[in-house]
């Protein structure tokens, strides 16, 4: 079945620096790749997504890139702020269900 | 527009008991998916309902079941609870008939003692 690997598991950055989280998926038929942010005591919040017919998508300080050939996709956060501290999950889907990565705990230090 | 709501938020049960969790999707959303989140296994897909029909099911034992009502509200049931069922159970809804753009509720924290 589909498998999604996510790295790193923890990431610490200084406020204002950039953060990059990478995911690899196994099923080449996957065509939808969302990213979720989960804060303590809350459910995952959809922050950005990309479909397989697009290589890059940007929304203010966050961007996602997709390399279908290599089956890689990445989340880029620029100008990080303390409120970006959370656990981030990537996921892959063939339109039936979401298969999640194992999560990255991002800590942004002031 | 109100988000996905889940009740109860916290639940403590004893091994062998059964439990029912409830999920109300975003107004207008017809698809509801359930996920189990644990520190060891991460986020795992349980099942998905669309128009009162279960369309997809994950790799969980038959003790885990669900249903969806005509107003799109959904319930999941776990029978004969085991210690390993302790987890955060998350419900997500989407407007279309695919898994695209799923919006999650806050979850129900189930503790089995």
mmCIF file of C-alpha atoms in Angstrom:
data_model
loop_
_atom_site.group_PDB
_atom_site.id
_atom_site.type_symbol
_atom_site.label_atom_id
_atom_site.label_comp_id
_atom_site.label_asym_id
_atom_site.label_seq_id
_atom_site.Cartn_x
_atom_site.Cartn_y
_atom_site.Cartn_z
ATOM 1 C CA UNK A 1 0.000 0.000 0.000
ATOM 2 C CA UNK A 2 0.859 3.667 -0.066
ATOM 3 C CA UNK A 3 3.613 4.785 2.276
ATOM 4 C CA UNK A 4 4.669 8.344 3.066
ATOM 5 C CA UNK A 5 8.007 9.106 4.684
ATOM 6 C CA UNK A 6 8.616 12.479 6.310
ATOM 7 C CA UNK A 7 11.860 14.150 7.418
ATOM 8 C CA UNK A 8 13.074 15.511 9.707
ATOM 9 C CA UNK A 9 11.121 14.403 12.758
ATOM 10 C CA UNK A 10 12.165 17.542 14.655
ATOM 11 C CA UNK A 11 13.348 20.894 13.384
ATOM 12 C CA UNK A 12 14.517 23.882 15.409
ATOM 13 C CA UNK A 13 15.044 27.251 13.760
ATOM 14 C CA UNK A 14 15.628 30.832 14.827
ATOM 15 C CA UNK A 15 12.820 33.306 14.267
ATOM 16 C CA UNK A 16 13.139 34.776 10.785
ATOM 17 C CA UNK A 17 14.933 31.764 9.330
ATOM 18 C CA UNK A 18 13.422 29.390 6.778
ATOM 19 C CA UNK A 19 12.228 25.855 7.481
ATOM 20 C CA UNK A 20 11.954 22.990 5.005
ATOM 21 C CA UNK A 21 10.159 19.683 5.572
ATOM 22 C CA UNK A 22 10.421 16.882 3.023
ATOM 23 C CA UNK A 23 8.174 13.942 2.189
ATOM 24 C CA UNK A 24 8.454 10.977 -0.134
ATOM 25 C CA UNK A 25 5.529 8.868 -1.307
ATOM 26 C CA UNK A 26 5.509 5.396 -2.770
ATOM 27 C CA UNK A 27 2.387 5.188 -4.941
ATOM 28 C CA UNK A 28 2.894 6.936 -8.267
ATOM 29 C CA UNK A 29 -0.895 7.098 -8.687
ATOM 30 C CA UNK A 30 -1.173 9.611 -5.798
ATOM 31 C CA UNK A 31 -2.382 12.928 -7.128
ATOM 32 C CA UNK A 32 -3.138 15.131 -4.123
ATOM 33 C CA UNK A 33 -0.650 16.297 -1.485
ATOM 34 C CA UNK A 34 -1.870 18.386 1.453
ATOM 35 C CA UNK A 35 0.051 19.737 4.420
ATOM 36 C CA UNK A 36 -1.460 20.042 7.869
ATOM 37 C CA UNK A 37 -0.406 21.962 10.974
ATOM 38 C CA UNK A 38 -1.415 20.556 14.345
ATOM 39 C CA UNK A 39 -1.161 22.592 17.505
ATOM 40 C CA UNK A 40 -1.394 21.110 20.974
ATOM 41 C CA UNK A 41 -4.917 20.008 21.821
ATOM 42 C CA UNK A 42 -6.274 20.727 18.340
ATOM 43 C CA UNK A 43 -7.060 18.791 15.212
ATOM 44 C CA UNK A 44 -4.875 19.092 12.096
ATOM 45 C CA UNK A 45 -5.406 22.314 10.144
ATOM 46 C CA UNK A 46 -5.057 22.301 6.358
ATOM 47 C CA UNK A 47 -2.476 24.976 5.504
ATOM 48 C CA UNK A 48 -1.682 24.318 1.848
ATOM 49 C CA UNK A 49 -2.144 21.610 -0.750
ATOM 50 C CA UNK A 50 -0.975 20.779 -4.240
ATOM 51 C CA UNK A 51 -2.261 18.547 -7.000
ATOM 52 C CA UNK A 52 -0.134 16.438 -9.287
ATOM 53 C CA UNK A 53 -0.619 18.692 -12.293
ATOM 54 C CA UNK A 54 1.165 21.570 -10.516
ATOM 55 C CA UNK A 55 4.845 21.815 -9.604
ATOM 56 C CA UNK A 56 4.720 24.591 -7.040
ATOM 57 C CA UNK A 57 2.171 26.549 -5.041
ATOM 58 C CA UNK A 58 2.695 29.517 -2.759
ATOM 59 C CA UNK A 59 0.568 31.205 -0.114
ATOM 60 C CA UNK A 60 2.241 34.136 1.618
ATOM 61 C CA UNK A 61 5.100 32.675 3.712
ATOM 62 C CA UNK A 62 4.447 29.034 2.873
ATOM 63 C CA UNK A 63 5.084 27.157 -0.338
ATOM 64 C CA UNK A 64 4.917 23.568 -1.475
ATOM 65 C CA UNK A 65 6.903 21.977 -4.280
ATOM 66 C CA UNK A 66 6.230 18.656 -5.981
ATOM 67 C CA UNK A 67 8.601 16.471 -7.978
ATOM 68 C CA UNK A 68 6.441 13.720 -9.486
ATOM 69 C CA UNK A 69 9.360 11.947 -11.095
ATOM 70 C CA UNK A 70 11.193 11.551 -7.810
ATOM 71 C CA UNK A 71 7.944 11.231 -5.830
ATOM 72 C CA UNK A 72 9.054 13.989 -3.474
ATOM 73 C CA UNK A 73 7.199 16.989 -2.128
ATOM 74 C CA UNK A 74 8.329 19.635 0.311
ATOM 75 C CA UNK A 75 6.945 22.386 2.533
ATOM 76 C CA UNK A 76 8.875 25.635 2.735
ATOM 77 C CA UNK A 77 8.163 28.226 5.433
ATOM 78 C CA UNK A 78 9.990 31.534 5.127
ATOM 79 C CA UNK A 79 10.456 34.224 7.780
ATOM 80 C CA UNK A 80 9.408 31.836 10.526
ATOM 81 C CA UNK A 81 7.604 33.194 13.574
ATOM 82 C CA UNK A 82 7.102 31.672 17.053
ATOM 83 C CA UNK A 83 3.454 30.979 16.177
ATOM 84 C CA UNK A 84 4.664 28.633 13.428
ATOM 85 C CA UNK A 85 5.757 26.227 16.188
ATOM 86 C CA UNK A 86 3.624 23.091 15.838
ATOM 87 C CA UNK A 87 3.658 19.587 14.387
ATOM 88 C CA UNK A 88 3.397 19.493 10.601
ATOM 89 C CA UNK A 89 2.099 16.504 8.673
ATOM 90 C CA UNK A 90 2.320 15.784 4.976
ATOM 91 C CA UNK A 91 -0.115 13.433 3.284
ATOM 92 C CA UNK A 92 -0.684 11.791 -0.072
ATOM 93 C CA UNK A 93 -3.929 10.660 -1.656
ATOM 94 C CA UNK A 94 -5.424 9.072 -4.752
ATOM 95 C CA UNK A 95 -8.726 10.818 -3.942
ATOM 96 C CA UNK A 96 -9.901 8.019 -1.666
ATOM 97 C CA UNK A 97 -8.123 8.512 1.661
ATOM 98 C CA UNK A 98 -5.228 10.459 3.110
ATOM 99 C CA UNK A 99 -2.023 8.603 3.973
ATOM 100 C CA UNK A 100 -0.052 10.673 6.438
ATOM 101 C CA UNK A 101 3.627 11.063 7.098
ATOM 102 C CA UNK A 102 4.914 10.661 10.641
ATOM 103 C CA UNK A 103 5.043 14.376 11.400
ATOM 104 C CA UNK A 104 7.706 17.043 12.010
ATOM 105 C CA UNK A 105 7.840 18.989 15.237
ATOM 106 C CA UNK A 106 8.903 22.518 14.333
ATOM 107 C CA UNK A 107 10.185 24.808 17.074
ATOM 108 C CA UNK A 108 10.814 28.453 16.285
ATOM 109 C CA UNK A 109 12.935 30.220 18.884
ATOM 110 C CA UNK A 110 12.580 33.997 19.334
ATOM 111 C CA UNK B 1 -19.440 28.768 8.698
ATOM 112 C CA UNK B 2 -19.017 26.491 11.715
ATOM 113 C CA UNK B 3 -16.216 23.959 11.578
ATOM 114 C CA UNK B 4 -16.291 20.238 12.189
ATOM 115 C CA UNK B 5 -17.519 19.433 15.668
ATOM 116 C CA UNK B 6 -16.895 16.259 17.626
ATOM 117 C CA UNK B 7 -18.475 15.041 20.822
ATOM 118 C CA UNK B 8 -17.512 14.214 23.419
ATOM 119 C CA UNK B 9 -14.068 15.813 23.575
ATOM 120 C CA UNK B 10 -12.795 13.471 26.267
ATOM 121 C CA UNK B 11 -13.858 9.992 27.270
ATOM 122 C CA UNK B 12 -12.600 7.429 29.760
ATOM 123 C CA UNK B 13 -13.735 3.838 29.351
ATOM 124 C CA UNK B 14 -12.828 0.453 30.789
ATOM 125 C CA UNK B 15 -11.511 -2.514 28.820
ATOM 126 C CA UNK B 16 -14.331 -4.557 27.355
ATOM 127 C CA UNK B 17 -16.788 -1.673 27.163
ATOM 128 C CA UNK B 18 -17.984 -0.088 23.958
ATOM 129 C CA UNK B 19 -17.997 3.559 22.928
ATOM 130 C CA UNK B 20 -19.740 5.762 20.381
ATOM 131 C CA UNK B 21 -18.196 8.964 19.086
ATOM 132 C CA UNK B 22 -20.050 11.609 17.129
ATOM 133 C CA UNK B 23 -19.028 13.961 14.345
ATOM 134 C CA UNK B 24 -20.926 16.823 12.732
ATOM 135 C CA UNK B 25 -19.339 17.935 9.438
ATOM 136 C CA UNK B 26 -19.150 21.436 8.062
ATOM 137 C CA UNK B 27 -22.528 22.478 6.713
ATOM 138 C CA UNK B 28 -22.885 21.283 3.133
ATOM 139 C CA UNK B 29 -20.121 18.710 3.378
ATOM 140 C CA UNK B 30 -21.254 15.204 2.477
ATOM 141 C CA UNK B 31 -18.130 13.143 3.040
ATOM 142 C CA UNK B 32 -16.868 12.239 6.501
ATOM 143 C CA UNK B 33 -13.645 10.374 7.246
ATOM 144 C CA UNK B 34 -12.374 9.056 10.552
ATOM 145 C CA UNK B 35 -8.745 8.756 11.631
ATOM 146 C CA UNK B 36 -7.008 7.391 14.699
ATOM 147 C CA UNK B 37 -3.996 9.283 16.020
ATOM 148 C CA UNK B 38 -1.514 7.678 18.437
ATOM 149 C CA UNK B 39 2.088 8.548 19.298
ATOM 150 C CA UNK B 40 3.280 5.184 18.018
ATOM 151 C CA UNK B 41 1.284 4.765 14.791
ATOM 152 C CA UNK B 42 0.628 8.370 13.873
ATOM 153 C CA UNK B 43 -2.480 9.267 11.886
ATOM 154 C CA UNK B 44 -4.214 6.221 10.452
ATOM 155 C CA UNK B 45 -7.294 6.091 8.264
ATOM 156 C CA UNK B 46 -10.268 4.220 9.719
ATOM 157 C CA UNK B 47 -13.110 4.665 7.216
ATOM 158 C CA UNK B 48 -14.935 7.148 5.036
ATOM 159 C CA UNK B 49 -18.614 7.729 4.439
ATOM 160 C CA UNK B 50 -20.333 9.561 1.604
ATOM 161 C CA UNK B 51 -24.095 9.861 1.296
ATOM 162 C CA UNK B 52 -24.645 7.336 4.102
ATOM 163 C CA UNK B 53 -22.463 4.695 2.405
ATOM 164 C CA UNK B 54 -19.087 3.466 3.553
ATOM 165 C CA UNK B 55 -16.812 3.913 0.551
ATOM 166 C CA UNK B 56 -13.389 3.181 1.994
ATOM 167 C CA UNK B 57 -12.083 1.269 4.973
ATOM 168 C CA UNK B 58 -8.648 1.134 6.567
ATOM 169 C CA UNK B 59 -6.895 -1.811 8.158
ATOM 170 C CA UNK B 60 -8.655 -1.910 11.483
ATOM 171 C CA UNK B 61 -10.460 -4.876 13.087
ATOM 172 C CA UNK B 62 -14.206 -5.304 12.834
ATOM 173 C CA UNK B 63 -14.594 -3.886 16.361
ATOM 174 C CA UNK B 64 -14.368 -0.491 14.692
ATOM 175 C CA UNK B 65 -17.495 0.484 12.829
ATOM 176 C CA UNK B 66 -19.275 3.592 11.732
ATOM 177 C CA UNK B 67 -22.297 5.020 10.068
ATOM 178 C CA UNK B 68 -23.529 8.210 8.490
ATOM 179 C CA UNK B 69 -26.951 9.725 8.742
ATOM 180 C CA UNK B 70 -29.004 11.516 6.102
ATOM 181 C CA UNK B 71 -27.913 14.902 7.495
ATOM 182 C CA UNK B 72 -24.249 13.818 6.964
ATOM 183 C CA UNK B 73 -23.555 13.537 10.681
ATOM 184 C CA UNK B 74 -21.475 10.478 11.440
ATOM 185 C CA UNK B 75 -20.811 8.188 14.363
ATOM 186 C CA UNK B 76 -18.124 5.654 14.980
ATOM 187 C CA UNK B 77 -18.359 2.794 17.401
ATOM 188 C CA UNK B 78 -15.660 0.721 19.020
ATOM 189 C CA UNK B 79 -16.765 -2.464 20.755
ATOM 190 C CA UNK B 80 -14.882 -4.586 23.282
ATOM 191 C CA UNK B 81 -12.378 -1.849 24.005
ATOM 192 C CA UNK B 82 -8.720 -2.702 24.431
ATOM 193 C CA UNK B 83 -5.970 -0.679 26.094
ATOM 194 C CA UNK B 84 -4.440 -0.113 22.659
ATOM 195 C CA UNK B 85 -7.566 1.714 21.503
ATOM 196 C CA UNK B 86 -6.544 4.707 23.613
ATOM 197 C CA UNK B 87 -6.038 7.458 21.065
ATOM 198 C CA UNK B 88 -7.238 10.722 19.630
ATOM 199 C CA UNK B 89 -10.048 9.999 17.169
ATOM 200 C CA UNK B 90 -10.338 12.611 14.481
ATOM 201 C CA UNK B 91 -13.151 13.259 12.087
ATOM 202 C CA UNK B 92 -12.682 15.172 8.839
ATOM 203 C CA UNK B 93 -15.200 16.406 6.309
ATOM 204 C CA UNK B 94 -14.992 17.458 2.698
ATOM 205 C CA UNK B 95 -17.524 18.961 0.328
ATOM 206 C CA UNK B 96 -16.808 16.736 -2.635
ATOM 207 C CA UNK B 97 -16.783 13.058 -3.219
ATOM 208 C CA UNK B 98 -12.993 12.776 -2.940
ATOM 209 C CA UNK B 99 -10.492 13.133 -0.105
ATOM 210 C CA UNK B 100 -9.396 16.540 -1.355
ATOM 211 C CA UNK B 101 -9.479 19.439 1.112
ATOM 212 C CA UNK B 102 -10.408 17.572 4.257
ATOM 213 C CA UNK B 103 -11.106 19.725 7.290
ATOM 214 C CA UNK B 104 -10.585 18.189 10.693
ATOM 215 C CA UNK B 105 -12.447 18.519 13.946
ATOM 216 C CA UNK B 106 -10.712 18.871 17.327
ATOM 217 C CA UNK B 107 -10.940 15.142 18.003
ATOM 218 C CA UNK B 108 -12.182 12.953 20.822
ATOM 219 C CA UNK B 109 -9.513 11.835 23.285
ATOM 220 C CA UNK B 110 -10.385 8.261 24.320
ATOM 221 C CA UNK B 111 -8.601 6.697 27.265
ATOM 222 C CA UNK B 112 -9.138 3.004 27.971
ATOM 223 C CA UNK B 113 -8.195 1.783 31.435
#
